[in-house]
Amino acid sequence: MANQKDFPVIFELSKPGRTGYSLPDLDVPEVDLSHELEDEYIRTDEPDLPEISELQLIRHYTALSKRNYGVDSGFYPLGSCTMKYNPKINEDVSRFEGFSHAHPLQETNTVQGSLQIMYDLQTSLEEITGMNTVTLQPAAGAHGEWTGLMMIRAFHEKNDDTERTEIIVPDSAHGTNPASATVAGFKAVTVKTDENGLVDLLDLKRVVGPKTAALMLTNPNTLGLFEEHILEMAQIVHEAGGKLYYDGANLNAIMGYVRPGDMGFDVVHLNLHKTFTGPHGGGGPGSGPIGVTQELTPFLPKPVLTKDVNQYFFDYNRPDSIGRVKPYYGNFGINVRAYTYIRTMGPDGLKQVSEYAVLNANYLMRRLQEEYALPFDQHCKHEFVISGKNQKKLGVRTLDIAKRLLDYGFHPPTIYFPLNVEEALMVEPTETESKETLDEFIDVMLEIAQDAEEQPEVVQEAPHTTVISRLDETMAARKPVLRYIK
Ligand SMILES: *Cc1c(COP(=O)(O)O)cnc(C)c1O
């Protein structure tokens, strides 16, 4: 097995005098600005950079890219992350020069086409979610959560309702929910899950009250189950004077069938880099638009993109706005991709997406149930959670199962989340996978379960075929080696 150390870093390939680039001749007069800088800021020695040829550089990065794994390499059932196929037509359209060369500081009358794309995307998302107004400003899901909560806060403050300091979050919620509540200055209060995997209504009635600013909810929840009492929950929270926040990162379970606006939600965020096929990974760029009811519309971040008879323009005259949440107007490129996706699918196509996402998840769940424990035995939506507790009794942990999947070329599901399921494996196949791919994954998962009984060490010591075997994950997180020091 190759060791990570055998792989030369680019500095080790360096030979003095080699170059991999040539700069064009200067076509403006040379200017010496050094007298404008303080001495301490003026570099006196050469930067310590690798000196290599173009060919070496290309080979180095190509070799690195082959070690990478993504949706274009294979099945990636990472629950809650919605790692679905990113159609290449989205990439083509986002690279149109009219879009990719536009500058955010251009006069709006010179970028009417780009503004129309943004406006039409807002309108489509309003229709899909059933909300009054959508803004494209937030850069990701968590950023949308924070923006929405800041608006709810501004709403309560406007009504002199300043005692509302708590956000109710289910114990199965995505980790960003309590985090966003805290960053927005609220206290996150937990509501329990009942034996059916849904929010415990009695517990909700217990925690809701005059301090409740909002309930944050994902529906279907992170167990992949639809909160069927949502209308009753909305009534409980609204009667107490709170608002309902919808975490719509994974709308591909219900899109085209049910709308958060119709379920009683006041604020919704969407992850365009999940449901609407934007690529994600490497930290972005993402897009986390939020949609709100008419009542909350005055608090939207400004500027708000709008139009009159002649043109699209940005409205800055928003006295109740929470202000800007991002420089410029959102991550435009990812919004163009989402727009292209929505237009290529059409309303019926988006509906079909939900059908296939749910069908694929249920097929996988019922087949994996042959060997793995299923804590909540009900039909699921786009994802489901199984438990490795039977295998744990044989000395094989969920982490071992995840590592063993790497030997077969599969990215593992999300593990040890949600926290309320022992040895959790959270599986989200997405709508874009074929039955053949799902069957291959099922065969491998059943084989691993069999190995756990017959030859557990094979699973416990996995992976066996990857470039490096098990990482010391604590060391990697605590003491990351991020640069090469000569
Ligand atoms: C991914 C996800 C988020 C956070 O989205 P980011 O874009 O990663 O910030 C929030 N909630 C749920 C349910 C998610 O799956």
Short mmCIF file of C-alpha atoms and ligand atoms in Angstrom, two decimals:
data_model
loop_
_atom_site.label_atom_id
_atom_site.label_comp_id
_atom_site.label_asym_id
_atom_site.label_seq_id
_atom_site.Cartn_x
_atom_site.Cartn_y
_atom_site.Cartn_z
CA MET A 1 0.00 0.00 0.00
CA ALA A 2 1.28 3.41 -0.94
CA ASN A 3 1.93 5.72 1.93
CA GLN A 4 0.95 9.37 1.94
CA LYS A 5 4.63 10.23 2.44
CA ASP A 6 5.56 8.67 -0.93
CA PHE A 7 3.56 11.33 -2.69
CA PRO A 8 5.92 14.24 -3.41
CA VAL A 9 4.59 17.62 -2.48
CA ILE A 10 5.10 20.26 -5.08
CA PHE A 11 8.02 21.85 -3.21
CA GLU A 12 9.98 18.61 -3.39
CA LEU A 13 9.69 18.61 -7.18
CA SER A 14 11.22 22.08 -7.35
CA LYS A 15 14.51 22.69 -9.27
CA PRO A 16 16.05 26.19 -9.29
CA GLY A 17 15.38 28.04 -12.54
CA ARG A 18 12.46 25.97 -13.81
CA THR A 19 9.29 27.84 -14.71
CA GLY A 20 5.86 26.77 -15.82
CA TYR A 21 4.54 30.09 -17.04
CA SER A 22 5.43 33.10 -19.12
CA LEU A 23 3.89 36.46 -18.49
CA PRO A 24 2.95 38.74 -21.41
CA ASP A 25 4.99 41.92 -21.91
CA LEU A 26 3.88 44.86 -19.83
CA ASP A 27 1.51 47.00 -21.92
CA VAL A 28 1.35 49.93 -19.48
CA PRO A 29 4.20 52.07 -18.14
CA GLU A 30 6.01 50.58 -15.16
CA VAL A 31 5.34 52.42 -11.90
CA ASP A 32 7.40 52.21 -8.73
CA LEU A 33 5.05 52.46 -5.77
CA SER A 34 7.57 51.32 -3.15
CA HIS A 35 7.97 54.85 -1.75
CA GLU A 36 4.26 54.77 -0.82
CA LEU A 37 4.73 51.79 1.49
CA GLU A 38 6.33 51.62 4.89
CA ASP A 39 9.67 49.82 4.83
CA GLU A 40 8.38 46.87 6.84
CA TYR A 41 5.89 46.04 4.08
CA ILE A 42 8.48 45.98 1.28
CA ARG A 43 9.76 42.53 0.40
CA THR A 44 13.52 42.36 0.24
CA ASP A 45 14.04 38.69 -0.66
CA GLU A 46 12.49 36.38 -3.24
CA PRO A 47 9.30 34.52 -2.22
CA ASP A 48 9.90 30.87 -1.41
CA LEU A 49 7.85 29.27 -4.17
CA PRO A 50 8.31 25.95 -5.97
CA GLU A 51 10.04 26.18 -9.35
CA ILE A 52 8.60 23.56 -11.68
CA SER A 53 7.56 23.06 -15.29
CA GLU A 54 4.01 23.26 -16.56
CA LEU A 55 3.97 19.51 -17.25
CA GLN A 56 5.03 18.70 -13.69
CA LEU A 57 2.37 21.00 -12.36
CA ILE A 58 -0.36 19.43 -14.47
CA ARG A 59 0.71 15.92 -13.49
CA HIS A 60 0.83 16.85 -9.83
CA TYR A 61 -2.70 18.21 -9.75
CA THR A 62 -4.07 15.50 -12.02
CA ALA A 63 -2.63 12.88 -9.65
CA LEU A 64 -4.21 14.69 -6.70
CA SER A 65 -7.56 14.92 -8.49
CA LYS A 66 -7.57 11.14 -9.03
CA ARG A 67 -7.40 10.70 -5.27
CA ASN A 68 -10.46 12.80 -4.86
CA TYR A 69 -13.97 11.39 -4.66
CA GLY A 70 -17.09 13.17 -5.79
CA VAL A 71 -20.54 12.63 -7.27
CA ASP A 72 -18.91 12.36 -10.69
CA SER A 73 -16.82 9.40 -9.43
CA GLY A 74 -19.44 7.26 -7.76
CA PHE A 75 -22.38 6.75 -5.40
CA TYR A 76 -22.39 9.26 -2.54
CA PRO A 77 -25.29 8.51 -0.15
CA LEU A 78 -24.28 11.08 2.48
CA GLY A 79 -27.53 11.64 4.39
CA SER A 80 -28.78 15.23 4.68
CA CYS A 81 -26.16 16.45 2.20
CA THR A 82 -28.13 15.61 -0.98
CA MET A 83 -25.13 14.66 -3.11
CA LYS A 84 -27.05 14.39 -6.36
CA TYR A 85 -25.83 14.67 -9.91
CA ASN A 86 -24.92 18.19 -11.07
CA PRO A 87 -26.16 18.41 -14.70
CA LYS A 88 -23.45 19.72 -17.00
CA ILE A 89 -25.84 22.01 -18.87
CA ASN A 90 -25.92 24.12 -15.66
CA GLU A 91 -22.15 24.55 -15.96
CA ASP A 92 -22.39 25.55 -19.63
CA VAL A 93 -25.04 28.18 -18.97
CA SER A 94 -23.29 29.65 -15.92
CA ARG A 95 -20.20 30.15 -18.11
CA PHE A 96 -22.00 32.21 -20.76
CA GLU A 97 -19.86 35.33 -21.11
CA GLY A 98 -22.80 37.63 -20.44
CA PHE A 99 -23.07 36.07 -16.99
CA SER A 100 -19.48 35.21 -16.14
CA HIS A 101 -18.07 38.59 -17.26
CA ALA A 102 -20.71 40.75 -15.59
CA HIS A 103 -19.45 42.84 -12.69
CA PRO A 104 -21.58 43.40 -9.56
CA LEU A 105 -20.79 47.13 -9.63
CA GLN A 106 -22.08 47.60 -13.19
CA GLU A 107 -24.97 50.02 -13.64
CA THR A 108 -28.21 48.02 -13.44
CA ASN A 109 -29.30 49.19 -16.92
CA THR A 110 -26.31 47.29 -18.38
CA VAL A 111 -27.14 43.94 -16.68
CA GLN A 112 -30.89 43.67 -17.13
CA GLY A 113 -30.57 40.09 -18.43
CA SER A 114 -28.73 38.92 -15.32
CA LEU A 115 -31.24 40.69 -13.10
CA GLN A 116 -34.09 39.05 -14.96
CA ILE A 117 -32.55 35.61 -14.24
CA MET A 118 -32.36 36.48 -10.54
CA TYR A 119 -35.88 37.87 -10.49
CA ASP A 120 -37.35 34.87 -12.30
CA LEU A 121 -35.47 32.52 -9.97
CA GLN A 122 -36.93 34.36 -6.98
CA THR A 123 -40.41 34.05 -8.50
CA SER A 124 -39.96 30.31 -9.18
CA LEU A 125 -38.79 29.71 -5.62
CA GLU A 126 -41.74 31.70 -4.26
CA GLU A 127 -44.05 29.43 -6.23
CA ILE A 128 -42.22 26.23 -5.18
CA THR A 129 -42.22 27.16 -1.48
CA GLY A 130 -45.53 29.01 -1.29
CA MET A 131 -43.88 32.06 0.24
CA ASN A 132 -44.55 35.75 -0.47
CA THR A 133 -41.02 37.03 -1.19
CA VAL A 134 -37.65 35.37 -1.75
CA THR A 135 -34.18 36.90 -1.44
CA LEU A 136 -31.12 35.29 -3.01
CA GLN A 137 -28.61 37.04 -0.74
CA PRO A 138 -27.60 34.34 1.80
CA ALA A 139 -24.54 32.36 0.73
CA ALA A 140 -25.48 28.98 2.21
CA GLY A 141 -28.04 27.10 4.27
CA ALA A 142 -26.68 28.11 7.66
CA HIS A 143 -26.39 31.71 6.48
CA GLY A 144 -30.05 31.60 5.40
CA GLU A 145 -31.00 30.24 8.83
CA TRP A 146 -29.21 33.09 10.55
CA THR A 147 -30.73 35.67 8.19
CA GLY A 148 -34.25 34.30 8.74
CA LEU A 149 -33.81 34.28 12.52
CA MET A 150 -32.51 37.86 12.49
CA MET A 151 -35.68 38.83 10.59
CA ILE A 152 -37.86 37.07 13.16
CA ARG A 153 -35.98 38.92 15.86
CA ALA A 154 -36.53 42.25 14.06
CA PHE A 155 -40.22 41.42 13.70
CA HIS A 156 -40.66 40.78 17.44
CA GLU A 157 -38.67 43.90 18.30
CA LYS A 158 -40.80 46.01 15.99
CA ASN A 159 -43.82 44.80 17.99
CA ASP A 160 -42.07 45.62 21.28
CA ASP A 161 -42.17 41.90 21.99
CA THR A 162 -38.63 41.78 23.35
CA GLU A 163 -39.00 38.90 25.83
CA ARG A 164 -38.92 36.31 23.04
CA THR A 165 -35.42 34.95 23.51
CA GLU A 166 -35.86 31.25 22.74
CA ILE A 167 -35.78 29.17 19.58
CA ILE A 168 -37.22 25.67 19.86
CA VAL A 169 -35.24 23.02 17.98
CA PRO A 170 -35.98 19.25 17.81
CA ASP A 171 -33.29 16.93 19.20
CA SER A 172 -32.93 15.37 15.74
CA ALA A 173 -32.24 18.74 14.05
CA HIS A 174 -29.31 19.47 11.78
CA GLY A 175 -26.44 20.91 13.85
CA THR A 176 -26.62 24.25 12.06
CA ASN A 177 -30.10 24.94 13.56
CA PRO A 178 -29.11 25.36 17.23
CA ALA A 179 -25.85 26.99 16.08
CA SER A 180 -27.67 29.63 13.98
CA ALA A 181 -30.10 30.29 16.84
CA THR A 182 -27.18 30.91 19.18
CA VAL A 183 -25.29 33.14 16.73
CA ALA A 184 -28.50 35.16 16.18
CA GLY A 185 -28.53 35.86 19.94
CA PHE A 186 -31.22 33.38 20.98
CA LYS A 187 -31.20 30.47 23.38
CA ALA A 188 -31.77 27.10 21.65
CA VAL A 189 -34.35 25.00 23.53
CA THR A 190 -34.71 21.31 22.69
CA VAL A 191 -37.99 19.56 21.96
CA LYS A 192 -37.96 15.75 22.11
CA THR A 193 -38.67 13.16 19.45
CA ASP A 194 -41.41 10.62 20.21
CA GLU A 195 -41.30 6.84 19.64
CA ASN A 196 -42.43 7.32 16.03
CA GLY A 197 -39.48 9.58 15.21
CA LEU A 198 -41.62 12.74 15.13
CA VAL A 199 -41.69 15.86 17.30
CA ASP A 200 -43.31 14.98 20.64
CA LEU A 201 -46.39 17.25 20.73
CA LEU A 202 -46.75 17.07 24.51
CA ASP A 203 -43.14 18.14 24.90
CA LEU A 204 -43.70 20.94 22.38
CA LYS A 205 -46.64 22.21 24.43
CA ARG A 206 -44.39 22.07 27.49
CA VAL A 207 -41.52 24.15 26.03
CA VAL A 208 -43.54 26.67 24.01
CA GLY A 209 -44.56 29.94 25.68
CA PRO A 210 -44.17 33.71 25.93
CA LYS A 211 -40.39 33.40 25.50
CA THR A 212 -40.72 31.50 22.20
CA ALA A 213 -39.42 33.52 19.25
CA ALA A 214 -39.77 30.61 16.80
CA LEU A 215 -39.76 26.88 16.23
CA MET A 216 -37.16 25.69 13.71
CA LEU A 217 -38.17 22.56 11.88
CA THR A 218 -37.11 20.36 9.01
CA ASN A 219 -39.98 18.53 7.34
CA PRO A 220 -39.32 15.75 6.48
CA ASN A 221 -37.07 15.71 9.54
CA THR A 222 -33.50 14.43 9.61
CA LEU A 223 -34.79 10.89 10.24
CA GLY A 224 -36.41 11.20 6.80
CA LEU A 225 -39.91 11.17 8.33
CA PHE A 226 -42.71 13.58 7.51
CA GLU A 227 -43.98 15.54 10.51
CA GLU A 228 -47.62 14.71 9.91
CA HIS A 229 -48.86 16.89 12.78
CA ILE A 230 -47.34 19.99 11.22
CA LEU A 231 -50.62 21.95 11.04
CA GLU A 232 -51.27 21.32 14.72
CA MET A 233 -47.68 22.28 15.56
CA ALA A 234 -48.02 25.50 13.55
CA GLN A 235 -51.18 26.33 15.48
CA ILE A 236 -49.52 25.67 18.86
CA VAL A 237 -46.54 27.91 18.05
CA HIS A 238 -48.56 30.68 16.39
CA GLU A 239 -51.06 30.81 19.24
CA ALA A 240 -48.14 31.31 21.61
CA GLY A 241 -46.99 34.26 19.46
CA GLY A 242 -43.98 32.49 17.93
CA LYS A 243 -43.00 32.08 14.29
CA LEU A 244 -42.26 28.92 12.30
CA TYR A 245 -38.90 28.55 10.58
CA TYR A 246 -38.54 25.89 7.87
CA ASP A 247 -35.16 24.32 7.17
CA GLY A 248 -35.66 23.47 3.49
CA ALA A 249 -32.15 22.29 2.69
CA ASN A 250 -33.57 19.03 1.38
CA LEU A 251 -36.75 19.99 -0.41
CA ASN A 252 -36.34 17.14 -2.90
CA ALA A 253 -38.56 14.93 -0.71
CA ILE A 254 -41.71 17.00 -1.21
CA MET A 255 -41.06 19.54 -3.97
CA GLY A 256 -44.09 19.87 -6.24
CA TYR A 257 -46.36 18.10 -3.74
CA VAL A 258 -46.33 20.11 -0.53
CA ARG A 259 -45.31 23.70 0.12
CA PRO A 260 -43.84 24.98 3.39
CA GLY A 261 -45.99 28.11 3.01
CA ASP A 262 -49.12 25.93 3.04
CA MET A 263 -47.88 24.07 6.12
CA GLY A 264 -47.88 27.35 8.05
CA PHE A 265 -44.23 28.33 7.93
CA ASP A 266 -43.24 32.00 8.11
CA VAL A 267 -39.63 31.72 6.91
CA VAL A 268 -38.05 29.10 4.66
CA HIS A 269 -34.49 28.60 3.52
CA LEU A 270 -33.49 26.45 0.58
CA ASN A 271 -30.11 25.03 -0.32
CA LEU A 272 -29.70 25.60 -4.05
CA HIS A 273 -26.47 23.58 -3.76
CA LYS A 274 -28.48 20.56 -2.62
CA THR A 275 -32.03 20.34 -3.93
CA PHE A 276 -31.39 22.49 -7.01
CA THR A 277 -28.25 20.68 -8.23
CA GLY A 278 -25.56 23.24 -7.46
CA PRO A 279 -22.26 21.44 -6.87
CA HIS A 280 -21.13 21.54 -3.26
CA GLY A 281 -18.04 20.60 -1.38
CA GLY A 282 -14.80 22.40 -0.77
CA GLY A 283 -16.72 25.03 1.16
CA GLY A 284 -18.83 26.49 -1.60
CA PRO A 285 -19.85 28.75 -3.13
CA GLY A 286 -23.37 27.81 -2.15
CA SER A 287 -26.66 29.63 -2.12
CA GLY A 288 -29.23 29.65 0.68
CA PRO A 289 -32.14 31.85 -0.44
CA ILE A 290 -34.88 32.53 2.06
CA GLY A 291 -38.57 33.04 1.46
CA VAL A 292 -40.88 34.82 3.89
CA THR A 293 -44.54 35.65 4.43
CA GLN A 294 -45.90 39.08 3.57
CA GLU A 295 -45.80 40.01 7.25
CA LEU A 296 -42.03 39.48 7.40
CA THR A 297 -41.23 40.96 3.97
CA PRO A 298 -40.35 44.47 5.31
CA PHE A 299 -37.46 42.93 7.29
CA LEU A 300 -35.74 41.30 4.29
CA PRO A 301 -32.05 42.08 3.82
CA LYS A 302 -31.58 45.01 1.48
CA PRO A 303 -31.38 45.75 -1.35
CA VAL A 304 -34.42 43.85 -2.61
CA LEU A 305 -34.42 43.03 -6.32
CA THR A 306 -37.65 44.19 -7.85
CA LYS A 307 -39.05 45.54 -11.12
CA ASP A 308 -41.30 48.22 -12.49
CA VAL A 309 -42.76 48.38 -15.99
CA ASN A 310 -39.47 49.27 -17.66
CA GLN A 311 -36.69 47.63 -15.75
CA TYR A 312 -35.35 45.48 -12.93
CA PHE A 313 -33.71 47.41 -10.11
CA PHE A 314 -32.46 47.14 -6.53
CA ASP A 315 -34.68 48.75 -3.92
CA TYR A 316 -32.61 50.26 -1.10
CA ASN A 317 -35.49 52.15 0.45
CA ARG A 318 -36.34 49.54 3.08
CA PRO A 319 -36.54 51.22 6.50
CA ASP A 320 -37.29 47.99 8.44
CA SER A 321 -34.63 45.89 6.67
CA ILE A 322 -32.16 43.96 8.83
CA GLY A 323 -29.49 45.35 6.45
CA ARG A 324 -27.17 43.58 4.09
CA VAL A 325 -26.09 40.00 4.88
CA LYS A 326 -23.62 39.64 2.02
CA PRO A 327 -21.52 41.87 -0.23
CA TYR A 328 -23.25 42.35 -3.59
CA TYR A 329 -26.34 40.22 -4.26
CA GLY A 330 -25.65 36.56 -3.53
CA ASN A 331 -23.56 33.95 -5.32
CA PHE A 332 -24.78 34.67 -8.82
CA GLY A 333 -23.12 31.69 -10.57
CA ILE A 334 -24.84 29.11 -8.39
CA ASN A 335 -28.14 30.93 -8.85
CA VAL A 336 -27.78 30.67 -12.64
CA ARG A 337 -27.24 26.93 -12.24
CA ALA A 338 -30.40 26.58 -10.14
CA TYR A 339 -32.38 28.67 -12.62
CA THR A 340 -31.17 26.46 -15.48
CA TYR A 341 -32.14 23.35 -13.53
CA ILE A 342 -35.65 24.60 -12.75
CA ARG A 343 -36.19 25.62 -16.39
CA THR A 344 -34.89 22.31 -17.79
CA MET A 345 -37.06 20.27 -15.39
CA GLY A 346 -40.29 22.28 -15.47
CA PRO A 347 -43.03 21.83 -12.83
CA ASP A 348 -43.73 18.19 -13.73
CA GLY A 349 -40.02 17.36 -13.74
CA LEU A 350 -39.56 18.79 -10.25
CA LYS A 351 -42.49 16.70 -9.04
CA GLN A 352 -40.91 13.60 -10.52
CA VAL A 353 -37.67 14.41 -8.70
CA SER A 354 -39.50 14.11 -5.37
CA GLU A 355 -41.11 10.83 -6.44
CA TYR A 356 -37.80 9.23 -7.39
CA ALA A 357 -35.97 10.56 -4.32
CA VAL A 358 -38.60 8.96 -2.07
CA LEU A 359 -38.84 5.74 -4.10
CA ASN A 360 -35.06 5.24 -4.10
CA ALA A 361 -34.81 5.83 -0.35
CA ASN A 362 -37.64 3.42 0.48
CA TYR A 363 -36.23 0.72 -1.79
CA LEU A 364 -32.81 0.98 -0.11
CA MET A 365 -34.30 1.10 3.37
CA ARG A 366 -36.42 -2.02 2.93
CA ARG A 367 -33.53 -4.01 1.46
CA LEU A 368 -30.99 -2.92 4.11
CA GLN A 369 -33.52 -3.80 6.82
CA GLU A 370 -32.73 -7.46 6.00
CA GLU A 371 -29.50 -7.10 8.05
CA TYR A 372 -29.53 -3.73 9.78
CA ALA A 373 -31.75 -2.50 12.60
CA LEU A 374 -34.38 0.04 11.60
CA PRO A 375 -35.24 2.23 14.60
CA PHE A 376 -38.35 3.83 13.06
CA ASP A 377 -40.14 1.30 10.92
CA GLN A 378 -42.21 3.55 8.64
CA HIS A 379 -42.09 4.66 5.04
CA CYS A 380 -39.44 7.34 4.70
CA LYS A 381 -39.12 10.39 2.47
CA HIS A 382 -35.80 11.25 0.77
CA GLU A 383 -33.56 9.62 3.40
CA PHE A 384 -33.65 7.17 6.29
CA VAL A 385 -31.63 6.19 9.33
CA ILE A 386 -30.59 2.62 10.10
CA SER A 387 -28.59 1.47 13.10
CA GLY A 388 -25.43 -0.63 13.30
CA LYS A 389 -26.33 -1.82 16.80
CA ASN A 390 -26.66 -5.52 15.78
CA GLN A 391 -23.16 -5.36 14.27
CA LYS A 392 -21.82 -3.56 17.33
CA LYS A 393 -22.64 -6.64 19.41
CA LEU A 394 -20.25 -8.55 17.12
CA GLY A 395 -17.50 -5.98 17.70
CA VAL A 396 -18.01 -4.11 14.42
CA ARG A 397 -18.81 -0.44 14.84
CA THR A 398 -20.63 1.84 12.42
CA LEU A 399 -17.33 3.59 11.78
CA ASP A 400 -15.86 0.25 10.64
CA ILE A 401 -18.77 -0.30 8.24
CA ALA A 402 -18.24 3.19 6.80
CA LYS A 403 -14.52 2.52 6.32
CA ARG A 404 -15.20 -0.87 4.70
CA LEU A 405 -17.45 0.80 2.10
CA LEU A 406 -14.39 2.72 0.87
CA ASP A 407 -12.81 -0.58 -0.23
CA TYR A 408 -15.74 -1.05 -2.59
CA GLY A 409 -15.50 2.45 -4.03
CA PHE A 410 -18.56 3.88 -2.25
CA HIS A 411 -18.65 7.05 -0.25
CA PRO A 412 -20.11 6.12 3.15
CA PRO A 413 -23.41 7.47 4.45
CA THR A 414 -23.46 10.05 7.24
CA ILE A 415 -22.59 8.27 10.49
CA TYR A 416 -23.37 8.86 14.18
CA PHE A 417 -26.03 11.38 13.24
CA PRO A 418 -28.75 12.10 14.21
CA LEU A 419 -27.62 11.81 17.81
CA ASN A 420 -30.83 10.18 19.01
CA VAL A 421 -30.11 6.92 17.12
CA GLU A 422 -27.47 4.50 18.41
CA GLU A 423 -24.70 3.70 15.85
CA ALA A 424 -26.64 5.69 13.24
CA LEU A 425 -26.14 5.40 9.49
CA MET A 426 -28.07 8.09 7.67
CA VAL A 427 -28.56 7.17 4.03
CA GLU A 428 -29.73 9.48 1.24
CA PRO A 429 -29.52 7.89 -2.21
CA THR A 430 -31.02 10.91 -4.09
CA GLU A 431 -33.26 10.70 -7.13
CA THR A 432 -30.49 10.59 -9.71
CA GLU A 433 -29.19 7.06 -9.03
CA SER A 434 -30.18 4.03 -11.10
CA LYS A 435 -31.57 0.79 -9.67
CA GLU A 436 -28.33 -0.96 -10.68
CA THR A 437 -26.27 1.41 -8.54
CA LEU A 438 -28.64 1.00 -5.59
CA ASP A 439 -28.45 -2.80 -5.96
CA GLU A 440 -24.64 -2.73 -5.99
CA PHE A 441 -24.66 -0.71 -2.77
CA ILE A 442 -27.20 -3.06 -1.16
CA ASP A 443 -25.09 -6.12 -2.08
CA VAL A 444 -22.02 -4.55 -0.51
CA MET A 445 -23.84 -3.48 2.66
CA LEU A 446 -25.29 -7.00 3.09
CA GLU A 447 -21.86 -8.51 2.47
CA ILE A 448 -20.34 -6.26 5.15
CA ALA A 449 -23.04 -7.39 7.58
CA GLN A 450 -22.14 -11.00 6.77
CA ASP A 451 -18.43 -10.28 7.26
CA ALA A 452 -19.25 -8.74 10.65
CA GLU A 453 -20.49 -12.21 11.64
CA GLU A 454 -17.92 -14.39 9.92
CA GLN A 455 -14.68 -12.41 9.69
CA PRO A 456 -15.10 -9.18 11.67
CA GLU A 457 -11.40 -8.29 11.46
CA VAL A 458 -11.76 -7.60 7.73
CA VAL A 459 -14.26 -4.86 8.56
CA GLN A 460 -12.53 -3.66 11.73
CA GLU A 461 -9.25 -3.08 9.88
CA ALA A 462 -10.74 -1.51 6.76
CA PRO A 463 -10.04 0.24 4.48
CA HIS A 464 -7.54 -2.05 2.76
CA THR A 465 -7.38 -0.64 -0.77
CA THR A 466 -7.24 3.12 -0.34
CA VAL A 467 -4.15 5.32 -0.63
CA ILE A 468 -3.93 5.68 3.12
CA SER A 469 -5.60 3.52 5.73
CA ARG A 470 -7.26 4.95 8.84
CA LEU A 471 -6.46 8.50 9.70
CA ASP A 472 -6.00 9.73 13.21
CA GLU A 473 -9.06 11.96 12.86
CA THR A 474 -8.52 13.76 16.15
CA MET A 475 -4.95 14.68 15.21
CA ALA A 476 -6.08 15.68 11.72
CA ALA A 477 -8.66 18.06 13.21
CA ARG A 478 -6.55 19.39 16.08
CA LYS A 479 -3.19 19.66 14.33
CA PRO A 480 -3.85 19.95 10.61
CA VAL A 481 -0.75 20.18 8.43
CA LEU A 482 -1.87 22.75 5.91
CA ARG A 483 1.39 23.87 4.39
CA TYR A 484 4.73 22.51 3.40
CA ILE A 485 7.54 23.94 5.47
CA LYS A 486 10.98 23.45 4.05
C1 LIG B 1 -26.95 21.02 4.69
C2 LIG B 1 -27.97 21.36 5.65
C3 LIG B 1 -27.95 22.60 6.32
C4 LIG B 1 -26.82 23.60 6.20
O1 LIG B 1 -26.56 24.04 4.90
P1 LIG B 1 -25.14 24.67 4.51
O2 LIG B 1 -25.31 25.17 3.13
O3 LIG B 1 -24.15 23.56 4.63
O4 LIG B 1 -24.85 25.77 5.49
C5 LIG B 1 -28.99 22.88 7.18
N1 LIG B 1 -29.98 21.99 7.40
C6 LIG B 1 -30.03 20.79 6.78
C7 LIG B 1 -31.17 19.85 7.06
C8 LIG B 1 -29.03 20.43 5.90
O5 LIG B 1 -29.06 19.24 5.30
#
